[in-house]
């Protein structure tokens, strides 16, 4: 495997266009990383909008056009110039400055969603992937959960896969080659746009698949809690008036 692994692969999430926030602390995300499975993925994406990249026809070479609109937004490279074997195989030559459709497993990177799929999106030995998140079918669609699968992260001794969002951080280390991870980001409020950034070093390729946005119902207890807090505030104002 002709790849040069960096010490850190980081994914950062920036949120924009806040709409319909359900609580005062709603902009603090909750992030979980776990081992990917079809069952776990189906559970957290039920009813969501899923982009599995299966409907895209590879170019020759398989270079991804950053202006391409998918079901869940657009994807582009963080930057950097790749020259490793992943890039050379997927793009037909080096150097590489764009993402690529992964259509054949290489260097531990393959397809994750669906189980019998043939395509995923590769960082292609560039410095990572930027996901500009929105619904292309309905730009006003409000989501409060982002999910995606990651292949081949933190698979060299000492490497770290790190996901950060709104000051919340999760890390992953010591994974095997060709490992598969499930990333779930509960935003805590409803948004119509967001940005997910997955950073790595050049020539340290990884793939993502099953990029999903969902509008998950707010737990039934939360509106009652908010109503109770509002009622306490109202009573306090009445007492101050009476005094």
Coordinates of C-alpha atoms in Angstrom, one line a residue:
X1 CA 0.0 0.0 0.0
X2 CA 1.7 3.1 -1.2
X3 CA 0.2 5.7 1.1
X4 CA 1.7 8.2 3.5
X5 CA -0.4 8.4 6.7
X6 CA -0.5 11.6 8.7
X7 CA -0.8 11.8 12.5
X8 CA -4.2 13.4 12.3
X9 CA -7.4 13.2 10.2
X10 CA -9.9 15.8 11.4
X11 CA -13.4 16.6 10.4
X12 CA -14.9 19.9 11.5
X13 CA -18.5 20.9 11.3
X14 CA -19.6 24.6 10.9
X15 CA -23.3 25.4 11.1
X16 CA -25.2 28.2 9.3
X17 CA -28.7 29.5 8.7
X18 CA -30.2 28.6 12.0
X19 CA -33.9 28.1 11.8
X20 CA -36.6 26.7 14.1
X21 CA -34.2 26.2 17.1
X22 CA -35.9 24.0 19.6
X23 CA -34.0 24.9 22.8
X24 CA -31.7 27.7 24.1
X25 CA -28.7 25.4 23.9
X26 CA -29.8 24.0 20.5
X27 CA -26.6 24.9 18.6
X28 CA -24.4 22.6 20.6
X29 CA -24.0 19.4 18.5
X30 CA -23.7 15.9 19.9
X31 CA -21.3 13.7 17.9
X32 CA -20.9 9.9 18.0
X33 CA -18.4 7.7 16.2
X34 CA -19.0 3.9 16.1
X35 CA -18.3 0.9 14.1
X36 CA -20.3 0.9 10.9
X37 CA -23.0 -1.7 10.2
X38 CA -25.9 -1.8 7.8
X39 CA -28.3 -2.3 10.7
X40 CA -26.9 0.7 12.6
X41 CA -26.9 2.9 9.5
X42 CA -30.5 2.0 8.7
X43 CA -31.6 2.8 12.3
X44 CA -30.1 6.3 12.4
X45 CA -31.1 7.3 8.8
X46 CA -34.7 6.0 8.8
X47 CA -36.8 8.6 6.9
X48 CA -33.7 10.7 6.0
X49 CA -32.4 11.8 2.6
X50 CA -29.5 9.5 1.7
X51 CA -26.9 10.1 -1.0
X52 CA -25.0 6.9 -1.8
X53 CA -23.4 8.1 -5.0
X54 CA -24.7 5.1 -7.0
X55 CA -26.5 7.2 -9.6
X56 CA -23.4 9.1 -10.7
X57 CA -21.7 8.0 -13.9
X58 CA -17.9 8.1 -13.5
X59 CA -16.0 10.4 -15.9
X60 CA -12.8 9.2 -17.5
X61 CA -10.9 9.6 -15.3
X62 CA -13.2 9.4 -12.3
X63 CA -12.6 13.1 -11.2
X64 CA -15.5 14.6 -9.2
X65 CA -16.8 17.9 -10.5
X66 CA -17.2 20.2 -7.4
X67 CA -20.2 21.9 -9.0
X68 CA -22.2 18.6 -9.0
X69 CA -25.4 18.9 -7.0
X70 CA -26.3 15.7 -5.1
X71 CA -29.4 14.9 -3.0
X72 CA -27.8 16.3 0.1
X73 CA -25.7 19.2 -1.3
X74 CA -22.3 19.6 -2.9
X75 CA -18.8 18.1 -2.2
X76 CA -15.4 19.6 -3.0
X77 CA -11.8 19.1 -2.0
X78 CA -10.3 20.9 1.1
X79 CA -7.3 21.6 -1.1
X80 CA -3.8 20.2 -1.4
X81 CA -2.3 18.2 -4.2
X82 CA -2.2 14.4 -4.1
X83 CA 0.3 12.1 -5.8
X84 CA -0.2 8.7 -4.1
X85 CA -1.3 5.4 -5.6
X86 CA -5.0 6.0 -4.7
X87 CA -5.0 9.2 -6.7
X88 CA -2.9 7.7 -9.5
X89 CA -5.3 4.8 -9.9
X90 CA -8.6 6.7 -9.6
X91 CA -7.6 9.7 -11.7
X92 CA -5.4 7.9 -14.2
X93 CA -2.4 10.2 -13.5
X94 CA -0.9 12.4 -10.9
X95 CA -0.9 15.0 -9.4
X96 CA -4.5 15.2 -8.2
X97 CA -6.3 18.3 -6.9
X98 CA -10.0 17.1 -7.0
X99 CA -12.1 14.4 -5.4
X100 CA -12.9 11.2 -7.2
X101 CA -15.6 8.6 -7.4
X102 CA -14.3 5.4 -6.0
X103 CA -15.6 2.5 -8.2
X104 CA -13.0 -0.2 -7.2
X105 CA -11.7 -0.9 -3.7
X106 CA -8.1 0.3 -3.4
X107 CA -5.7 0.7 -0.4
X108 CA -8.4 -0.3 2.1
X109 CA -11.0 2.1 0.7
X110 CA -14.2 0.8 -0.9
X111 CA -18.0 1.1 -0.8
X112 CA -20.2 1.1 2.3
X113 CA -23.8 2.1 1.4
X114 CA -25.7 0.2 0.1
X115 CA -24.3 -3.2 1.0
X116 CA -24.1 -4.3 -2.6
X117 CA -23.1 -0.8 -3.9
X118 CA -20.3 0.0 -6.3
X119 CA -19.4 3.6 -5.6
X120 CA -18.3 6.0 -2.8
X121 CA -16.7 9.4 -2.8
X122 CA -12.9 9.5 -2.3
X123 CA -10.7 12.3 -0.9
X124 CA -8.4 11.1 -3.7
X125 CA -5.2 11.9 -1.9
X126 CA -6.1 15.6 -1.5
X127 CA -6.2 17.2 1.9
X128 CA -9.8 16.2 2.5
X129 CA -13.5 16.8 1.7
X130 CA -15.8 19.8 2.3
X131 CA -19.5 18.9 2.3
X132 CA -21.8 21.9 1.8
X133 CA -25.0 20.4 3.3
X134 CA -28.5 21.2 2.0
X135 CA -31.4 19.5 0.3
X136 CA -31.2 20.1 -3.5
X137 CA -34.8 19.1 -4.0
X138 CA -36.1 21.5 -1.3
X139 CA -33.6 24.2 -0.2
X140 CA -36.0 25.1 2.7
X141 CA -35.8 21.5 4.1
X142 CA -34.8 21.7 7.8
X143 CA -32.7 18.9 9.2
X144 CA -31.3 18.3 12.7
X145 CA -29.2 15.2 12.1
X146 CA -26.2 14.6 9.7
X147 CA -24.9 11.0 9.2
X148 CA -22.2 9.6 7.0
X149 CA -20.0 6.5 6.8
X150 CA -16.2 6.8 6.6
X151 CA -13.8 4.1 5.3
X152 CA -10.1 3.6 6.1
X153 CA -9.7 6.2 8.8
X154 CA -6.9 6.1 11.5
X155 CA -5.6 2.7 10.2
X156 CA -1.9 3.3 10.8
X157 CA -0.4 3.1 14.3
X158 CA -0.4 6.5 16.0
X159 CA -2.9 8.1 13.6
X160 CA -6.0 9.9 15.0
X161 CA -9.3 10.5 13.4
X162 CA -11.0 13.5 14.9
X163 CA -14.5 15.0 14.5
X164 CA -15.2 18.4 15.9
X165 CA -18.4 20.5 15.9
X166 CA -19.3 23.5 17.9
X167 CA -16.5 22.8 20.4
X168 CA -17.5 19.2 20.8
X169 CA -14.8 16.7 19.8
X170 CA -14.6 12.9 19.2
X171 CA -11.5 11.0 18.3
X172 CA -10.7 7.5 16.8
X173 CA -7.3 5.8 16.9
X174 CA -5.7 2.4 16.2
X175 CA -8.1 1.1 13.6
X176 CA -7.4 -1.7 11.1
X177 CA -6.9 -1.2 7.4
X178 CA -10.3 -1.1 5.6
X179 CA -12.1 -0.1 8.8
X180 CA -15.6 1.3 8.5
X181 CA -17.0 4.0 10.9
X182 CA -20.4 5.6 11.3
X183 CA -20.5 9.3 12.2
X184 CA -23.7 10.7 13.6
X185 CA -24.0 14.4 14.3
X186 CA -27.2 15.5 16.1
X187 CA -27.3 19.3 15.7
X188 CA -29.6 20.1 18.6
X189 CA -31.7 22.4 16.4
X190 CA -33.1 22.6 12.9
X191 CA -31.0 24.0 10.0
X192 CA -31.5 24.4 6.3
X193 CA -27.7 24.6 5.6
X194 CA -24.5 23.4 7.2
X195 CA -20.9 22.6 6.3
X196 CA -19.0 19.5 7.2
X197 CA -15.2 19.6 6.7
X198 CA -13.1 16.4 6.8
X199 CA -9.4 17.2 6.9
X200 CA -6.4 15.0 6.3
X201 CA -2.9 15.2 4.9
X202 CA -2.3 14.7 1.2
X203 CA -1.7 11.1 0.1
X204 CA -3.8 9.9 3.1
X205 CA -7.0 9.0 1.2
X206 CA -10.3 8.0 2.7
X207 CA -13.8 7.5 1.4
X208 CA -17.3 8.6 2.6
X209 CA -20.6 7.1 1.7
X210 CA -24.3 7.2 2.8
X211 CA -24.3 11.0 3.3
X212 CA -27.6 11.6 5.0
X213 CA -29.7 14.5 6.4
X214 CA -32.7 13.8 8.6
X215 CA -35.4 15.8 10.4
X216 CA -35.6 13.7 13.6
X217 CA -38.6 14.5 15.8
X218 CA -37.9 16.3 19.0
X219 CA -38.4 14.0 22.0
X220 CA -41.9 14.4 23.5
X221 CA -40.6 15.5 26.9
X222 CA -38.7 18.5 25.5
X223 CA -41.7 20.6 24.5
X224 CA -43.2 20.0 28.0
X225 CA -39.9 21.0 29.6
X226 CA -39.7 24.2 27.5
X227 CA -43.4 24.9 28.4
X228 CA -42.6 24.4 32.0
X229 CA -39.6 26.8 31.9
X230 CA -41.8 29.4 30.1
X231 CA -44.5 29.0 32.7
X232 CA -42.0 29.6 35.5
X233 CA -40.8 32.7 33.8
X234 CA -44.4 34.0 33.4
X235 CA -45.2 33.4 37.1
X236 CA -42.0 35.2 38.1
X237 CA -43.0 38.2 36.1
X238 CA -46.5 38.2 37.7
X239 CA -44.9 38.1 41.2
X240 CA -42.6 41.0 40.3
X241 CA -45.6 43.0 39.1
X242 CA -47.7 42.2 42.2
X243 CA -44.8 43.3 44.4

